[in-house]
Coordinates of C-alpha atoms and ligand atoms in Angstrom, one line a residue:
M1 CA 0.3 -0.1 0.1
A2 CA 1.3 3.6 -0.5
D3 CA 2.4 5.8 2.4
T4 CA 0.1 8.4 2.8
Y5 CA 0.7 11.9 4.8
D6 CA -1.1 14.4 5.8
V7 CA 0.6 16.8 3.5
A8 CA 3.1 15.7 0.1
V9 CA 4.5 19.3 -1.0
I10 CA 6.1 18.9 -4.5
G11 CA 8.8 21.5 -4.9
A12 CA 11.6 22.5 -2.1
G13 CA 12.3 26.5 -3.2
P14 CA 11.8 29.3 -0.9
A15 CA 8.5 28.9 -1.1
G16 CA 7.9 24.3 -0.9
Y17 CA 10.3 23.7 1.9
P18 CA 8.8 26.7 4.5
T19 CA 5.3 25.4 3.4
A20 CA 6.8 21.5 4.5
I21 CA 8.3 23.0 7.7
R22 CA 5.8 25.1 8.8
A23 CA 2.9 21.9 8.4
A24 CA 5.5 20.1 10.5
Q25 CA 5.5 22.7 12.8
N26 CA 1.5 22.2 13.1
G27 CA 2.0 18.6 13.9
L28 CA 1.3 17.2 10.7
K29 CA 3.1 14.2 8.6
V30 CA 4.7 15.6 6.0
V31 CA 6.4 15.1 2.7
C32 CA 8.5 17.0 0.7
V33 CA 9.6 16.0 -3.0
D34 CA 11.9 18.0 -5.0
E35 CA 14.0 17.4 -8.6
W36 CA 16.4 20.0 -8.9
K37 CA 19.9 19.1 -9.9
N38 CA 22.6 21.1 -9.9
R39 CA 25.2 21.4 -13.2
D40 CA 27.6 19.1 -11.4
G41 CA 24.9 16.4 -11.0
S42 CA 24.6 17.2 -7.6
L43 CA 20.9 17.0 -5.7
A44 CA 19.8 20.2 -3.7
F45 CA 16.8 21.2 -1.8
G46 CA 16.6 24.9 -2.3
G47 CA 15.2 25.4 -6.0
T48 CA 16.0 28.6 -8.1
C49 CA 16.4 31.0 -4.7
L50 CA 19.9 29.1 -3.5
N51 CA 20.8 27.5 -6.1
A52 CA 20.6 29.6 -8.7
G53 CA 18.9 32.6 -7.8
C54 CA 18.9 34.8 -5.0
I55 CA 21.8 33.3 -2.7
P56 CA 24.3 33.2 -5.5
S57 CA 23.6 36.3 -6.9
K58 CA 23.9 38.3 -4.1
A59 CA 27.1 36.7 -3.2
L60 CA 28.8 37.7 -6.1
L61 CA 27.1 41.4 -5.9
E62 CA 28.5 41.8 -2.6
S63 CA 32.4 40.8 -4.1
S64 CA 32.3 42.4 -6.9
E65 CA 30.9 45.6 -4.9
L66 CA 33.9 45.0 -2.6
V67 CA 36.3 45.5 -5.9
H68 CA 34.3 48.9 -6.9
R69 CA 34.3 50.2 -3.5
A70 CA 38.5 49.4 -3.0
Q71 CA 39.0 50.8 -6.7
S72 CA 36.7 53.9 -6.0
E73 CA 36.5 54.7 -2.8
F74 CA 39.2 53.8 -0.5
A75 CA 41.5 56.7 -1.8
A76 CA 38.8 59.0 -0.2
H77 CA 39.4 57.5 2.9
G78 CA 42.9 58.0 2.7
I79 CA 43.4 54.5 2.2
K80 CA 46.4 53.7 -0.5
T81 CA 46.3 50.2 -2.5
Q82 CA 48.2 49.3 -4.9
G83 CA 46.3 47.8 -7.4
I84 CA 43.4 45.6 -7.1
A85 CA 43.5 42.6 -9.1
V86 CA 40.3 39.9 -8.9
D87 CA 40.4 36.5 -8.6
L88 CA 37.5 35.1 -9.9
A89 CA 38.4 31.2 -9.0
T90 CA 38.1 32.3 -5.4
M91 CA 34.9 34.6 -5.9
Q92 CA 33.3 31.8 -7.6
K93 CA 34.6 29.4 -5.1
R94 CA 33.3 31.5 -2.4
R95 CA 29.6 31.4 -4.2
A96 CA 29.2 28.1 -4.4
S97 CA 31.0 27.5 -1.1
I98 CA 27.4 29.7 0.2
V99 CA 25.2 28.1 -1.9
R100 CA 26.0 24.8 -0.4
T101 CA 25.7 25.5 2.9
M102 CA 22.2 27.6 2.7
T103 CA 21.2 24.2 0.5
G104 CA 22.6 21.8 3.0
G105 CA 20.8 24.3 6.1
V106 CA 17.5 23.2 3.9
A107 CA 18.1 19.7 4.5
A108 CA 18.8 20.1 8.1
L109 CA 15.8 21.7 8.9
F110 CA 13.8 19.1 6.9
K111 CA 15.3 16.7 9.5
A112 CA 15.2 18.7 12.6
A113 CA 11.2 19.2 11.8
G114 CA 10.9 15.7 11.0
V115 CA 10.1 16.3 6.9
T116 CA 10.7 13.4 4.9
A117 CA 12.6 14.9 2.2
V118 CA 12.8 12.8 -1.1
H119 CA 15.0 13.9 -4.1
G120 CA 12.8 13.5 -7.4
H121 CA 10.2 13.6 -9.6
G122 CA 6.8 14.7 -8.4
R123 CA 3.6 14.5 -10.4
L124 CA 0.3 14.5 -9.0
L125 CA -1.9 11.9 -9.6
S126 CA -5.9 11.7 -9.0
G127 CA -7.5 11.3 -5.8
R128 CA -4.0 13.4 -4.3
R129 CA -1.7 10.5 -5.3
V130 CA 1.2 11.4 -5.8
E131 CA 4.0 9.6 -8.2
I132 CA 7.5 10.7 -7.5
T133 CA 10.6 9.2 -9.9
A134 CA 13.6 9.1 -8.3
P135 CA 17.0 10.3 -9.9
D136 CA 17.9 6.8 -10.8
G137 CA 14.3 6.1 -12.9
T138 CA 12.8 4.0 -9.9
R139 CA 8.7 4.8 -9.7
S140 CA 6.6 4.8 -6.1
E141 CA 3.3 6.1 -5.0
I142 CA 2.0 8.3 -2.3
A143 CA -1.1 9.1 -0.9
A144 CA -1.9 12.4 1.0
R145 CA -4.6 14.3 2.6
H146 CA -3.3 17.8 0.9
V147 CA -1.0 18.6 -2.0
V148 CA 0.9 21.4 -2.0
L149 CA 2.0 22.4 -5.6
A150 CA 5.5 24.5 -5.2
S151 CA 7.2 24.0 -8.7
G152 CA 8.2 27.4 -9.8
S153 CA 9.5 29.2 -12.5
V154 CA 12.2 28.9 -15.1
P155 CA 13.9 31.7 -17.0
V156 CA 11.7 33.2 -20.5
E157 CA 14.0 32.1 -24.0
L158 CA 13.7 33.8 -26.9
P159 CA 12.5 32.2 -30.1
S160 CA 15.1 34.4 -31.9
M161 CA 17.8 33.5 -29.4
R162 CA 18.1 29.5 -27.9
F163 CA 19.9 29.1 -25.3
D164 CA 23.3 27.1 -26.2
H165 CA 24.6 28.1 -22.7
Q166 CA 28.3 29.0 -24.0
R167 CA 27.6 32.1 -25.7
I168 CA 23.8 32.8 -25.0
C169 CA 22.7 32.3 -21.7
D170 CA 20.3 32.2 -19.0
S171 CA 21.0 34.1 -15.4
W172 CA 22.1 30.1 -14.1
D173 CA 25.1 30.5 -16.2
A174 CA 25.9 33.9 -15.7
L175 CA 26.7 33.0 -12.1
E176 CA 28.4 30.6 -13.1
F177 CA 31.1 32.2 -16.2
D178 CA 34.8 30.6 -14.8
A179 CA 36.5 34.1 -17.2
V180 CA 35.3 37.6 -16.9
P181 CA 33.4 37.9 -20.6
P182 CA 35.6 40.9 -21.8
R183 CA 32.3 42.2 -23.9
L184 CA 28.5 40.9 -22.6
C185 CA 24.8 42.2 -24.2
V186 CA 22.5 41.6 -21.7
I187 CA 18.8 41.0 -23.3
G188 CA 16.4 43.2 -20.6
A189 CA 16.6 45.6 -18.5
G190 CA 14.7 44.3 -15.6
I191 CA 16.3 43.0 -12.1
I192 CA 18.2 40.4 -13.4
G193 CA 19.4 42.7 -16.0
L194 CA 20.4 45.4 -13.3
E195 CA 22.1 43.0 -10.8
L196 CA 23.7 40.7 -13.2
G197 CA 24.9 43.4 -15.4
S198 CA 26.3 45.5 -12.3
V199 CA 28.4 42.3 -11.2
W200 CA 29.9 41.8 -14.3
R201 CA 30.3 45.7 -15.0
R202 CA 32.2 46.1 -12.0
L203 CA 34.7 42.8 -12.8
G204 CA 35.2 44.6 -16.1
S205 CA 33.0 43.7 -18.5
Q206 CA 32.1 46.3 -20.8
V207 CA 28.3 46.1 -20.6
V208 CA 25.1 47.3 -23.3
I209 CA 21.9 46.8 -22.2
L210 CA 19.4 46.2 -24.6
E211 CA 15.4 47.1 -23.3
A212 CA 12.8 46.7 -25.2
L213 CA 10.2 49.7 -23.5
E214 CA 11.2 53.0 -23.7
N215 CA 10.8 53.8 -20.2
F216 CA 13.4 52.7 -17.5
L217 CA 12.7 50.6 -15.0
A218 CA 8.8 50.7 -15.4
V219 CA 7.7 48.9 -12.6
A220 CA 9.2 51.2 -10.1
D221 CA 8.3 54.6 -9.1
Q222 CA 9.3 57.0 -12.0
Q223 CA 11.4 59.5 -9.7
L224 CA 13.2 56.6 -8.4
A225 CA 13.8 55.2 -12.1
A226 CA 15.7 58.4 -13.3
E227 CA 18.2 58.7 -10.5
A228 CA 18.3 54.7 -10.9
A229 CA 19.2 55.4 -14.8
R230 CA 21.6 58.3 -14.1
Q231 CA 23.8 56.7 -11.2
F232 CA 23.9 53.2 -13.7
K233 CA 25.0 55.8 -16.9
R234 CA 27.7 57.1 -14.2
Q235 CA 29.0 53.5 -13.5
G236 CA 29.6 53.1 -17.4
L237 CA 26.3 50.5 -17.5
D238 CA 25.0 51.1 -21.0
V239 CA 21.5 50.8 -20.9
R240 CA 19.5 51.5 -24.6
L241 CA 16.0 52.1 -24.4
G242 CA 13.2 50.9 -26.7
A243 CA 15.7 48.2 -28.4
R244 CA 13.5 45.7 -30.0
V245 CA 15.7 42.5 -30.5
S246 CA 16.0 40.1 -34.0
G247 CA 18.1 37.8 -33.6
A248 CA 21.6 37.2 -32.5
R249 CA 24.4 35.5 -34.8
V250 CA 27.5 32.9 -33.1
A251 CA 30.5 33.6 -35.2
D252 CA 34.4 32.8 -34.4
G253 CA 33.7 33.0 -30.7
T254 CA 31.4 36.0 -30.8
V255 CA 28.1 37.0 -30.8
R256 CA 26.7 39.8 -33.2
V257 CA 23.2 41.0 -31.5
E258 CA 21.0 42.8 -33.8
Y259 CA 18.1 45.1 -32.8
A260 CA 15.6 47.7 -34.0
D261 CA 15.6 51.1 -32.3
A262 CA 14.2 54.9 -32.7
R263 CA 16.9 55.5 -35.4
G264 CA 17.0 52.2 -36.8
S265 CA 18.6 48.8 -37.5
Q266 CA 21.6 48.4 -34.8
S267 CA 24.0 45.3 -33.9
V268 CA 26.3 45.2 -31.3
T269 CA 29.0 42.2 -31.2
V270 CA 30.2 40.8 -27.6
D271 CA 31.8 37.7 -26.3
K272 CA 28.4 36.8 -24.5
V273 CA 24.5 37.1 -23.9
I274 CA 22.7 37.1 -21.0
V275 CA 19.0 37.1 -21.7
A276 CA 16.6 38.3 -18.9
V277 CA 13.8 39.0 -20.1
G278 CA 11.3 37.5 -17.2
R279 CA 10.8 34.2 -16.0
K280 CA 7.7 31.7 -16.5
P281 CA 6.2 29.4 -14.4
Y282 CA 7.3 25.8 -14.8
A283 CA 4.7 22.8 -14.1
A284 CA 5.9 20.4 -17.1
D285 CA 5.2 16.9 -16.0
L286 CA 3.5 18.0 -12.8
L287 CA -0.4 16.8 -13.5
A288 CA -2.2 14.1 -15.0
A289 CA -4.5 14.6 -16.9
D290 CA -7.7 13.8 -14.5
T291 CA -6.5 16.2 -11.5
G292 CA -8.5 19.1 -11.7
V293 CA -5.8 21.3 -11.6
K294 CA -6.2 23.8 -13.8
L295 CA -3.2 26.3 -15.6
D296 CA -4.5 29.9 -16.9
E297 CA -3.7 31.2 -20.5
K298 CA -0.2 32.2 -19.4
G299 CA 0.7 28.7 -17.9
F300 CA 0.4 29.9 -13.9
I301 CA -1.6 27.8 -11.7
S302 CA -5.1 28.7 -11.2
V303 CA -5.4 29.9 -7.8
D304 CA -7.8 31.8 -5.3
A305 CA -6.5 34.7 -2.6
E306 CA -6.0 32.3 -0.7
C307 CA -3.8 29.4 -3.2
R308 CA -6.7 26.8 -3.4
T309 CA -6.6 25.2 -6.9
G310 CA -10.3 24.2 -7.1
A311 CA -9.0 20.8 -7.0
E312 CA -10.1 19.7 -3.0
N313 CA -7.2 19.6 -0.5
V314 CA -4.5 20.6 -3.8
W315 CA -3.3 23.8 -3.6
A316 CA -0.2 25.9 -5.0
V317 CA 1.9 28.5 -3.8
G318 CA 5.5 30.9 -5.2
D319 CA 6.5 31.1 -9.0
C320 CA 3.7 28.8 -10.2
V321 CA 1.1 31.1 -9.2
R322 CA -0.3 34.9 -10.2
G323 CA 1.1 37.7 -8.0
P324 CA 5.4 39.1 -7.9
M325 CA 7.7 36.4 -8.6
L326 CA 9.5 37.1 -5.3
A327 CA 11.2 34.4 -2.7
H328 CA 9.4 36.3 0.6
K329 CA 6.2 36.3 -1.3
G330 CA 6.1 32.2 -2.3
K331 CA 7.5 32.2 1.5
E332 CA 4.7 33.7 3.2
E333 CA 2.1 32.0 1.0
G334 CA 3.1 28.4 2.1
V335 CA 3.6 29.2 5.4
A336 CA 0.1 30.7 5.2
V337 CA -0.8 27.5 3.2
A338 CA 0.5 25.2 5.8
D339 CA -1.5 26.9 8.5
R340 CA -4.8 27.1 7.0
I341 CA -4.3 23.5 5.9
A342 CA -4.2 22.5 10.0
G343 CA -7.2 24.6 10.7
R344 CA -5.6 28.0 11.5
Y345 CA -6.1 31.9 10.8
A346 CA -3.6 33.0 7.7
H347 CA -3.3 36.4 5.6
V348 CA -1.1 37.2 3.2
N349 CA -1.4 41.2 2.6
Y350 CA -0.7 41.0 -1.3
A351 CA -0.5 45.6 -0.8
V352 CA 2.2 45.3 1.2
I353 CA 5.2 43.2 -0.4
P354 CA 8.9 44.9 -0.8
S355 CA 11.3 44.7 -3.8
V356 CA 14.4 45.4 -3.3
I357 CA 16.7 45.1 -6.5
Y358 CA 20.5 44.7 -5.3
T359 CA 23.0 47.6 -7.2
A360 CA 24.4 50.2 -5.9
P361 CA 23.2 52.4 -5.3
E362 CA 20.4 49.6 -3.7
I363 CA 16.7 50.1 -4.8
A364 CA 13.7 49.4 -2.6
W365 CA 10.4 49.7 -2.5
V366 CA 6.5 49.0 -1.1
G367 CA 3.3 49.8 -1.2
Q368 CA 2.1 51.8 -4.3
T369 CA 4.1 54.6 -6.9
E370 CA 3.6 58.2 -7.4
E371 CA 2.2 56.8 -10.8
Q372 CA -0.1 54.7 -9.2
V373 CA -1.5 56.7 -6.8
K374 CA -2.0 59.3 -9.1
A375 CA -4.1 57.1 -11.4
S376 CA -6.3 56.0 -8.7
G377 CA -7.4 59.6 -7.9
T378 CA -6.3 59.6 -4.4
A379 CA -5.3 62.5 -3.2
Y380 CA -1.3 62.8 -2.2
K381 CA 1.5 64.6 -0.6
T382 CA 5.3 63.5 -0.9
G383 CA 8.4 64.1 1.4
V384 CA 11.1 63.3 -0.3
F385 CA 15.2 63.2 1.7
P386 CA 18.2 62.8 -0.2
F387 CA 20.7 61.0 1.4
S388 CA 23.5 63.9 0.6
A389 CA 21.8 65.2 3.9
N390 CA 22.4 62.1 5.9
G391 CA 25.2 61.6 8.1
R392 CA 25.3 58.4 7.9
A393 CA 25.6 58.0 4.2
R394 CA 28.4 60.7 4.4
A395 CA 30.3 58.9 6.8
M396 CA 29.3 55.4 4.7
E397 CA 30.7 57.2 1.4
A398 CA 27.7 56.8 -0.2
A399 CA 25.6 60.2 0.0
V400 CA 23.7 59.2 -3.5
G401 CA 20.2 58.8 -3.5
F402 CA 17.0 59.4 -1.5
V403 CA 14.1 58.2 0.5
K404 CA 10.8 59.4 -1.1
I405 CA 7.3 59.3 0.8
L406 CA 3.7 59.0 -0.3
A407 CA 0.5 59.3 2.5
A408 CA -3.0 60.0 1.6
G409 CA -3.7 63.7 1.6
D410 CA -6.7 63.2 4.0
T411 CA -6.0 60.1 6.1
D412 CA -2.1 60.7 6.0
S413 CA -1.5 57.1 6.0
I414 CA 1.3 55.6 3.8
L415 CA 0.3 54.7 0.4
G416 CA 4.4 54.1 -0.9
V417 CA 7.6 54.5 0.4
H418 CA 10.7 54.2 -2.2
I419 CA 14.4 54.3 -1.4
I420 CA 17.4 54.2 -4.1
G421 CA 19.9 54.7 -1.4
P422 CA 22.5 53.1 0.6
L423 CA 21.4 49.1 2.2
A424 CA 17.6 50.4 1.1
G425 CA 16.6 46.5 1.0
E426 CA 17.2 46.6 4.9
L427 CA 15.6 50.4 5.0
I428 CA 12.7 49.1 3.4
A429 CA 11.8 46.5 6.2
E430 CA 10.5 49.7 8.9
A431 CA 8.3 51.3 5.9
T432 CA 7.5 47.5 5.5
L433 CA 6.2 47.5 9.0
A434 CA 4.6 50.6 9.1
M435 CA 2.7 50.0 6.1
E436 CA 1.4 46.6 7.7
F437 CA 0.3 48.5 10.9
Q438 CA -1.6 50.7 8.9
A439 CA 1.1 53.6 10.2
S440 CA 0.8 57.3 9.3
A441 CA 2.8 59.4 8.1
E442 CA 2.6 61.6 11.1
D443 CA 3.2 58.0 13.2
L444 CA 7.0 57.7 11.6
Q445 CA 7.6 61.6 11.8
R446 CA 7.1 60.7 15.9
T447 CA 9.0 57.5 16.3
I448 CA 12.1 58.4 17.4
H449 CA 15.5 57.1 15.3
A450 CA 18.9 56.7 16.8
H451 CA 21.3 59.3 15.1
P452 CA 23.6 59.2 13.1
T453 CA 22.0 56.1 11.0
L454 CA 20.5 55.7 7.6
A455 CA 17.1 55.3 8.9
E456 CA 16.9 58.7 9.8
A457 CA 16.2 59.9 5.7
L458 CA 12.6 57.6 6.3
H459 CA 12.1 59.7 9.6
E460 CA 13.4 62.7 7.6
A461 CA 11.2 62.3 4.3
A462 CA 8.3 62.0 7.5
L463 CA 8.7 65.3 8.0
A464 CA 8.7 66.3 4.6
S465 CA 5.5 65.5 3.5
D466 CA 4.5 67.7 6.2
K467 CA 6.7 70.2 5.0
R468 CA 8.7 69.8 8.6
A469 CA 11.9 68.1 7.5
I470 CA 14.8 69.3 9.8
D471 CA 17.9 68.3 8.3
N472 CA 17.2 69.4 4.7
I473 CA 17.1 73.2 3.9
N474 CA 15.4 72.5 0.6
K475 CA 12.1 71.6 2.0
Ligands
FAD501 P1 12.0 28.0 -7.0 O1 12.6 28.3 -6.1 O2 11.9 27.3 -8.8 O3 11.7 26.5 -6.7 C1 11.2 25.0 -7.1 C2 11.3 23.9 -7.5 O4 10.8 22.8 -7.6 C3 12.5 23.8 -7.7 O5 13.6 23.0 -6.8 C4 12.2 22.6 -8.5 O6 13.6 21.9 -9.2 C5 11.5 22.4 -8.6 N1 10.3 21.3 -9.1 C6 9.9 22.0 -9.7 N2 8.7 20.6 -10.2 C7 9.0 19.7 -9.8 C8 8.4 18.8 -9.6 N3 7.4 18.0 -10.9 N4 8.5 17.6 -9.2 C9 9.8 18.0 -7.7 N5 10.7 19.6 -7.8 C10 9.8 19.9 -8.8 N6 13.8 36.4 -5.8 C11 13.9 37.4 -4.6 O7 12.7 37.5 -3.6 N7 15.0 38.1 -4.2 C12 16.0 38.2 -4.6 O8 17.4 38.9 -4.7 C13 15.8 37.5 -6.3 N8 16.9 36.9 -7.0 C14 16.9 36.1 -8.1 C15 18.2 36.1 -8.8 C16 18.1 35.3 -9.5 C17 19.2 35.3 -10.8 C18 16.6 34.5 -10.3 C19 16.7 33.8 -11.2 C20 15.4 34.9 -9.5 C21 15.7 36.0 -8.0 N9 14.5 35.5 -7.5 C22 14.8 36.2 -6.0 C23 13.3 35.3 -7.4 C24 13.3 33.5 -6.4 O9 14.5 33.2 -6.8 C25 11.7 33.2 -6.9 O10 10.9 33.9 -6.9 C26 11.7 31.7 -6.1 O11 12.8 30.5 -6.2 C27 10.8 31.4 -6.2 O12 10.3 30.5 -5.5 P2 9.4 29.1 -5.5 O13 10.1 28.2 -4.4 O14 7.9 29.3 -5.8 O15 10.0 28.2 -7.1
NAD502 P1 12.0 41.4 -15.4 O1 10.2 41.4 -15.4 O2 12.3 42.2 -13.9 O3 12.7 41.9 -16.1 C1 12.6 41.7 -18.0 C2 12.8 42.6 -18.4 O4 12.8 42.7 -19.9 C3 11.8 44.3 -18.8 O5 12.4 45.3 -18.5 C4 11.3 43.7 -20.0 O6 10.7 44.8 -20.5 C5 12.2 43.6 -20.8 N1 12.1 42.6 -22.3 C6 10.7 41.4 -22.4 N2 11.3 41.2 -22.9 C7 11.9 41.8 -23.8 C8 13.3 41.5 -25.4 N3 12.7 40.4 -26.2 N4 14.2 42.7 -25.5 C9 14.5 43.0 -24.7 N5 13.5 43.6 -23.7 C10 12.8 42.9 -23.1 O7 12.0 39.9 -15.0 P2 14.3 39.5 -14.8 O8 14.9 40.8 -14.9 O9 14.0 38.5 -16.1 O10 13.9 38.3 -13.6 C11 12.8 37.8 -13.5 C12 12.2 37.5 -12.1 O11 12.9 36.7 -11.4 C13 11.0 38.8 -11.7 O12 10.3 39.0 -12.0 C14 12.2 39.1 -10.5 O13 10.9 39.5 -9.6 C15 12.5 38.0 -10.0 N6 13.9 38.4 -9.4 C16 13.7 39.0 -7.9 C17 15.2 39.8 -7.7 C18 15.1 40.3 -6.8 O14 14.4 40.4 -5.7 N7 16.2 41.2 -6.5 C19 16.4 39.2 -8.1 C20 16.2 39.2 -9.6 C21 15.6 38.1 -10.3

């Protein structure tokens, strides 16, 4: 007879593994099945995020940022260096070791929580049975009271530019380059394009980024986007907007990328291309025909606001369902589903999900952009405070960017916070908490912030929304 569980989770990325752990914490018998295989053939839990996404990219962003700071900031501090050399092999060894530690950590978490963790491919059959194909091809079947699908996403491939993983690369390839490409073209000036473009630019590549849209960072507040464009240009990132890519020709070890923009047909010849034009949900061979689980027209698993698929006791969370493709969004959905399965109350506040782009300066936001607030017709006020007037940012030699807060004109409630500057990704947590607690700009104004800290910029932006900033002569 098939083993039976209370909960079977398919996928052990940042959506699936927290689902399994919370379900086990809730006293349920849990199995989590994951098929991830690294390029060296090793099996690992943690999904895209830990193996080929958030963690390795942040490791390389940190290393390459140190290179940049040593080259361009040390002198201002009065620190003399005699030439900075990059040892990419050591940098990549460090990245791989962080990934190994973190993915090993997921296995340890499963063990400690009592989750049965299985490497293999999971396929949902009718009646909440799951067929598992082990890495050696052996098949087995389990049954569960509840099944949670957390199969994640994969990169979008351009039909005119198929991945060969040598010259035409995806984001995973780009995290594992063993030499700095002298000339690099990134297709897509989205989050991956800007983060990985920054890594390789700082390590010495000449980087051209081709973006189809006319607007830079269209998802972000446009005041923030304009500042980001200015900073990236200064750093030597060559972002070309309105560029419609038509194809790529690989010859003699180089790639000629052809595109058209407002000036007509163009091309750029480089050593490698990174295609970063978005990710799409992944559900290959996940569902037998008679499960009752449906996919929408874009391939996402259809779910309601509480992640129910419509098939009895089958749920789906993370990148494979609607909403932003962010690790923390998937984690909250998974934890909420595990609590709902246990009969507990759970809620995910989709209106308050922070976004962070880990470039330098960092970019982070939560809530609505000014463009969205304007379009909604809500009366609003803005407060902006520049890091150039913040003592800690000056001391850090990082006094670029600003904090911008949007608050309702009548109730004063915070509608959105947008930060470009040092450690923006850390600073946004305070704004996120404030919005989660439905704070007003005045609540932030009346909260004591330690001096000198970067967080004072958020405090001052809140004051600026009522034209009462203390430390800025302009407002
Ligand atoms: P995944 O992480 O994709 O995990 C899904 C897992 O399910 C995988 O292990 C897969 O092998 C497994 N699986 C799929 N189908 C089956 C099956 N049938 N049987 C068994 N196993 C299966 N997000 C952030 O929030 N912050 C960041 O800084 C960030 N940086 C990123 C950088 C890069 C380069 C990339 C590519 C992404 C980044 N993301 C970041 C996005 C983030 O990685 C995803 O949002 C997140 O991993 C989604 O989690 P998930 O669990 O839904 O899916
Ligand atoms: P994205 O949606 O952020 O950006 C893709 C960009 O490519 C867009 O600007 C789009 O206009 C452009 N584009 C699309 N087709 C194009 C074409 N044919 N030619 C030129 N440009 C084109 O997607 P991404 O950067 O690939 O990232 C995928 C997902 O991973 C995102 O949803 C993001 O949420 C997640 N991610 C998050 C982080 C983070 O949180 N720091 C980091 C990396 C990735």
